Short mmCIF file of N, CA, C and O in Angstrom, two decimals:
data_model
loop_
_atom_site.label_atom_id
_atom_site.label_comp_id
_atom_site.label_asym_id
_atom_site.label_seq_id
_atom_site.Cartn_x
_atom_site.Cartn_y
_atom_site.Cartn_z
N MET C 1 -12.19 42.63 -16.51
CA MET C 1 -11.95 43.67 -15.31
C MET C 1 -13.59 44.33 -14.97
O MET C 1 -13.83 44.30 -13.76
N LYS C 2 -14.05 44.90 -16.42
CA LYS C 2 -15.36 45.43 -16.14
C LYS C 2 -16.44 44.70 -15.53
O LYS C 2 -17.31 44.88 -14.94
N LYS C 3 -16.50 43.63 -16.18
CA LYS C 3 -17.48 42.53 -15.55
C LYS C 3 -17.25 42.11 -14.27
O LYS C 3 -18.39 41.64 -13.83
N VAL C 4 -16.27 42.13 -13.71
CA VAL C 4 -15.82 41.53 -12.26
C VAL C 4 -16.26 42.49 -11.47
O VAL C 4 -16.83 42.66 -10.70
N ILE C 5 -15.81 43.93 -11.83
CA ILE C 5 -17.05 45.23 -10.73
C ILE C 5 -18.00 45.17 -11.24
O ILE C 5 -18.96 45.21 -9.92
N ILE C 6 -18.41 44.76 -12.15
CA ILE C 6 -20.34 44.79 -12.33
C ILE C 6 -20.76 43.59 -11.84
O ILE C 6 -21.78 43.56 -10.91
N LEU C 7 -20.13 42.59 -11.56
CA LEU C 7 -20.55 41.27 -10.42
C LEU C 7 -20.37 41.83 -9.30
O LEU C 7 -21.16 41.84 -8.10
N LEU C 8 -19.21 42.17 -8.54
CA LEU C 8 -19.59 43.02 -7.49
C LEU C 8 -20.36 43.55 -7.10
O LEU C 8 -21.09 43.61 -6.22
N ILE C 9 -20.56 44.87 -7.97
CA ILE C 9 -21.65 45.66 -7.45
C ILE C 9 -23.13 44.95 -7.41
O ILE C 9 -23.69 45.10 -6.36
N ALA C 10 -23.31 43.64 -8.46
CA ALA C 10 -24.69 43.11 -8.39
C ALA C 10 -24.49 42.73 -7.01
O ALA C 10 -25.75 42.45 -6.34
N THR C 11 -23.41 41.53 -6.59
CA THR C 11 -23.37 40.99 -5.18
C THR C 11 -24.20 41.85 -4.11
O THR C 11 -24.62 41.55 -3.34
N LEU C 12 -23.26 43.15 -4.15
CA LEU C 12 -23.10 43.97 -2.93
C LEU C 12 -24.58 44.39 -2.62
O LEU C 12 -25.30 44.61 -1.83
N MET C 13 -25.41 44.96 -4.13
CA MET C 13 -26.62 45.21 -4.23
C MET C 13 -27.39 44.18 -3.80
O MET C 13 -28.39 44.11 -2.91
N LEU C 14 -27.50 42.82 -3.90
CA LEU C 14 -27.89 41.77 -3.26
C LEU C 14 -28.08 41.59 -2.15
O LEU C 14 -29.05 41.61 -1.40
N ILE C 15 -27.04 41.84 -1.12
CA ILE C 15 -26.88 41.42 0.25
C ILE C 15 -27.13 42.98 0.52
O ILE C 15 -27.91 42.17 1.69
N VAL C 16 -27.61 44.08 0.16
CA VAL C 16 -27.85 44.77 1.02
C VAL C 16 -29.27 44.69 0.76
O VAL C 16 -30.01 45.28 1.76
N THR C 17 -29.82 44.25 -0.25
CA THR C 17 -31.17 44.13 -0.12
C THR C 17 -31.87 42.97 0.45
O THR C 17 -32.49 43.16 1.46
N LEU C 18 -30.90 42.18 0.63
CA LEU C 18 -31.28 40.84 1.49
C LEU C 18 -31.51 41.37 2.76
O LEU C 18 -32.24 41.07 3.65
N ILE C 19 -30.46 42.40 3.25
CA ILE C 19 -30.30 42.51 4.76
C ILE C 19 -31.48 44.07 4.78
O ILE C 19 -32.21 43.37 6.03
N SER C 20 -31.88 44.54 4.16
CA SER C 20 -32.80 45.59 4.02
C SER C 20 -34.27 45.34 4.18
O SER C 20 -34.94 45.88 4.89
N CYS C 21 -34.57 44.29 3.17
CA CYS C 21 -35.76 44.06 3.18
C CYS C 21 -36.20 42.89 4.29
O CYS C 21 -35.62 42.48 4.79
N LYS C 22 -37.90 42.94 4.46
CA LYS C 22 -38.33 42.15 5.58
C LYS C 22 -37.84 40.68 5.14
O LYS C 22 -39.02 40.40 4.50
N SER C 23 -36.83 40.08 5.28
CA SER C 23 -36.53 38.74 4.84
C SER C 23 -37.36 38.06 3.22
O SER C 23 -38.11 37.42 3.69
N PRO C 24 -36.71 38.69 2.41
CA PRO C 24 -37.27 38.06 1.11
C PRO C 24 -36.96 36.67 0.90
O PRO C 24 -37.84 36.16 0.19
N LEU C 25 -35.76 36.20 1.55
CA LEU C 25 -35.72 34.63 1.50
C LEU C 25 -36.84 33.95 2.17
O LEU C 25 -37.33 32.92 1.82
N GLU C 26 -37.25 34.59 3.26
CA GLU C 26 -38.39 33.72 3.97
C GLU C 26 -39.75 33.84 3.08
O GLU C 26 -40.82 32.89 2.75
N LYS C 27 -39.97 34.69 2.26
CA LYS C 27 -40.62 35.37 1.49
C LYS C 27 -40.82 34.20 0.21
O LYS C 27 -41.77 33.54 0.03
N VAL C 28 -39.33 33.87 -0.27
CA VAL C 28 -39.18 33.01 -1.44
C VAL C 28 -39.57 31.35 -0.87
O VAL C 28 -40.41 30.66 -1.58
N LEU C 29 -39.09 31.08 0.17
CA LEU C 29 -39.19 29.95 1.12
C LEU C 29 -40.32 29.45 1.41
O LEU C 29 -41.30 28.62 0.87
N ASN C 30 -41.36 30.33 1.69
CA ASN C 30 -43.03 29.84 1.95
C ASN C 30 -43.76 30.12 0.43
O ASN C 30 -44.44 29.22 0.91
N ASP C 31 -43.40 30.86 -0.40
CA ASP C 31 -43.78 30.86 -1.76
C ASP C 31 -43.55 29.58 -2.18
O ASP C 31 -44.67 28.53 -2.91
N ILE C 32 -42.39 28.94 -1.85
CA ILE C 32 -42.20 27.35 -2.75
C ILE C 32 -42.56 26.32 -2.14
O ILE C 32 -43.10 25.50 -2.73
N LYS C 33 -42.78 26.61 -0.51
CA LYS C 33 -43.74 25.39 0.10
C LYS C 33 -44.99 25.28 -0.12
O LYS C 33 -45.71 24.43 -0.41
N GLU C 34 -45.26 26.39 -0.31
CA GLU C 34 -47.47 26.58 -0.84
C GLU C 34 -47.48 26.49 -1.64
O GLU C 34 -48.25 25.75 -2.58
N ASN C 35 -46.65 27.03 -2.85
CA ASN C 35 -47.14 26.92 -4.26
C ASN C 35 -46.59 25.79 -5.17
O ASN C 35 -46.61 25.73 -6.45
N ASN C 36 -44.97 25.49 -4.84
CA ASN C 36 -44.51 24.71 -5.50
C ASN C 36 -44.04 25.14 -7.05
O ASN C 36 -44.33 24.30 -8.08
N PRO C 37 -43.66 26.29 -7.12
CA PRO C 37 -43.35 26.88 -8.43
C PRO C 37 -41.89 26.09 -9.02
O PRO C 37 -41.08 25.65 -8.50
N LYS C 38 -42.11 25.98 -10.46
CA LYS C 38 -40.83 25.60 -10.99
C LYS C 38 -39.94 26.91 -11.45
O LYS C 38 -39.11 26.54 -11.48
N THR C 39 -40.47 27.98 -11.19
CA THR C 39 -39.72 29.22 -11.76
C THR C 39 -40.32 29.79 -10.88
O THR C 39 -41.12 30.37 -10.48
N ILE C 40 -39.25 31.22 -10.45
CA ILE C 40 -39.56 32.16 -9.60
C ILE C 40 -39.10 33.48 -10.36
O ILE C 40 -37.92 33.45 -11.08
N THR C 41 -39.59 34.68 -9.85
CA THR C 41 -39.48 35.87 -10.29
C THR C 41 -38.59 37.03 -9.19
O THR C 41 -39.60 37.21 -8.60
N LEU C 42 -37.57 36.82 -9.35
CA LEU C 42 -36.97 37.82 -8.24
C LEU C 42 -37.40 38.93 -8.00
O LEU C 42 -37.12 39.56 -6.90
N SER C 43 -37.90 40.05 -8.99
CA SER C 43 -38.29 40.99 -8.88
C SER C 43 -39.94 40.67 -8.16
O SER C 43 -40.29 41.69 -7.19
N ASP C 44 -40.42 39.82 -7.86
CA ASP C 44 -41.64 39.91 -6.80
C ASP C 44 -41.17 39.90 -5.31
O ASP C 44 -41.87 40.10 -4.78
N TYR C 45 -39.56 39.35 -4.97
CA TYR C 45 -39.16 39.29 -3.79
C TYR C 45 -38.04 40.28 -3.27
O TYR C 45 -38.12 40.23 -2.07
N THR C 46 -37.76 41.50 -4.37
CA THR C 46 -37.06 42.79 -4.11
C THR C 46 -37.55 43.47 -4.80
O THR C 46 -38.79 43.83 -5.38
N ASN C 47 -36.99 44.84 -4.40
CA ASN C 47 -37.37 46.51 -4.83
C ASN C 47 -36.92 46.89 -5.45
O ASN C 47 -36.63 47.74 -6.31
N PHE C 48 -36.43 46.10 -6.64
CA PHE C 48 -35.97 46.48 -7.94
C PHE C 48 -35.70 45.12 -9.15
O PHE C 48 -36.37 43.77 -8.64
N LYS C 49 -35.65 45.64 -10.26
CA LYS C 49 -35.86 44.78 -11.20
C LYS C 49 -34.48 44.15 -11.73
O LYS C 49 -32.89 44.77 -11.62
N TRP C 50 -34.32 42.30 -12.19
CA TRP C 50 -33.41 41.95 -12.30
C TRP C 50 -33.07 41.74 -13.78
O TRP C 50 -33.88 41.54 -14.05
N ASP C 51 -31.59 41.91 -14.15
CA ASP C 51 -31.44 41.97 -15.73
C ASP C 51 -31.08 39.91 -15.57
O ASP C 51 -31.34 39.75 -16.82
N GLU C 52 -29.91 40.11 -14.93
CA GLU C 52 -29.78 38.76 -14.63
C GLU C 52 -29.20 38.28 -13.56
O GLU C 52 -28.75 38.80 -12.97
N VAL C 53 -29.15 36.95 -13.54
CA VAL C 53 -29.08 36.00 -11.64
C VAL C 53 -27.93 34.93 -12.69
O VAL C 53 -28.30 34.26 -13.68
N TRP C 54 -26.96 34.94 -12.01
CA TRP C 54 -26.09 33.85 -12.13
C TRP C 54 -26.06 32.48 -10.87
O TRP C 54 -25.96 33.41 -9.74
N LEU C 55 -26.51 31.51 -11.21
CA LEU C 55 -26.43 30.63 -10.52
C LEU C 55 -24.82 29.48 -10.52
O LEU C 55 -25.01 29.28 -11.64
N ILE C 56 -24.56 29.49 -9.41
CA ILE C 56 -22.71 28.70 -9.87
C ILE C 56 -22.89 27.85 -8.53
O ILE C 56 -23.19 27.97 -7.02
N SER C 57 -22.15 26.82 -8.81
CA SER C 57 -22.29 25.52 -7.91
C SER C 57 -21.07 25.01 -8.27
O SER C 57 -20.17 25.20 -9.26
N GLY C 58 -20.41 24.28 -7.39
CA GLY C 58 -18.84 23.82 -7.59
C GLY C 58 -18.69 22.72 -6.22
O GLY C 58 -19.36 22.35 -5.45
N SER C 59 -17.66 22.38 -6.51
CA SER C 59 -16.89 22.00 -5.28
C SER C 59 -15.95 22.15 -4.36
O SER C 59 -15.26 22.88 -4.72
N ILE C 60 -15.76 22.18 -3.33
CA ILE C 60 -14.88 22.87 -2.14
C ILE C 60 -14.54 21.49 -1.46
O ILE C 60 -15.31 21.16 -0.53
N GLY C 61 -13.27 21.21 -1.42
CA GLY C 61 -12.76 20.10 -0.42
C GLY C 61 -13.68 18.53 -0.46
O GLY C 61 -13.71 18.30 0.88
N GLY C 62 -13.76 18.32 -2.02
CA GLY C 62 -14.75 17.54 -2.13
C GLY C 62 -16.17 17.47 -1.66
O GLY C 62 -16.96 16.72 -2.05
N VAL C 63 -16.87 18.60 -0.94
CA VAL C 63 -18.24 19.03 -0.67
C VAL C 63 -18.67 19.42 -1.96
O VAL C 63 -18.40 20.50 -2.33
N THR C 64 -19.67 19.17 -2.18
CA THR C 64 -20.67 19.44 -3.61
C THR C 64 -21.53 20.53 -2.79
O THR C 64 -22.48 20.03 -2.31
N LEU C 65 -21.44 21.92 -3.49
CA LEU C 65 -22.50 22.62 -3.09
C LEU C 65 -23.50 22.69 -4.14
O LEU C 65 -23.30 22.43 -5.28
N PRO C 66 -24.80 22.78 -3.27
CA PRO C 66 -25.89 23.44 -4.57
C PRO C 66 -25.92 24.03 -5.33
O PRO C 66 -25.35 25.25 -5.21
#
């Protein structure tokens, strides 16, 4: 239960950051297009430090998500 609450809080923080920042997704996309990095550091694009990030992919209705 504690892990679920922590995950929800982290997700809420990410959403608030993405909405309040000057389009960090655009910064990331531009950096990837220009420099083709193999890895990115999320704290370079947001105003807080990240402890961990979970990348989850799956399939919904036969459609594979990235």
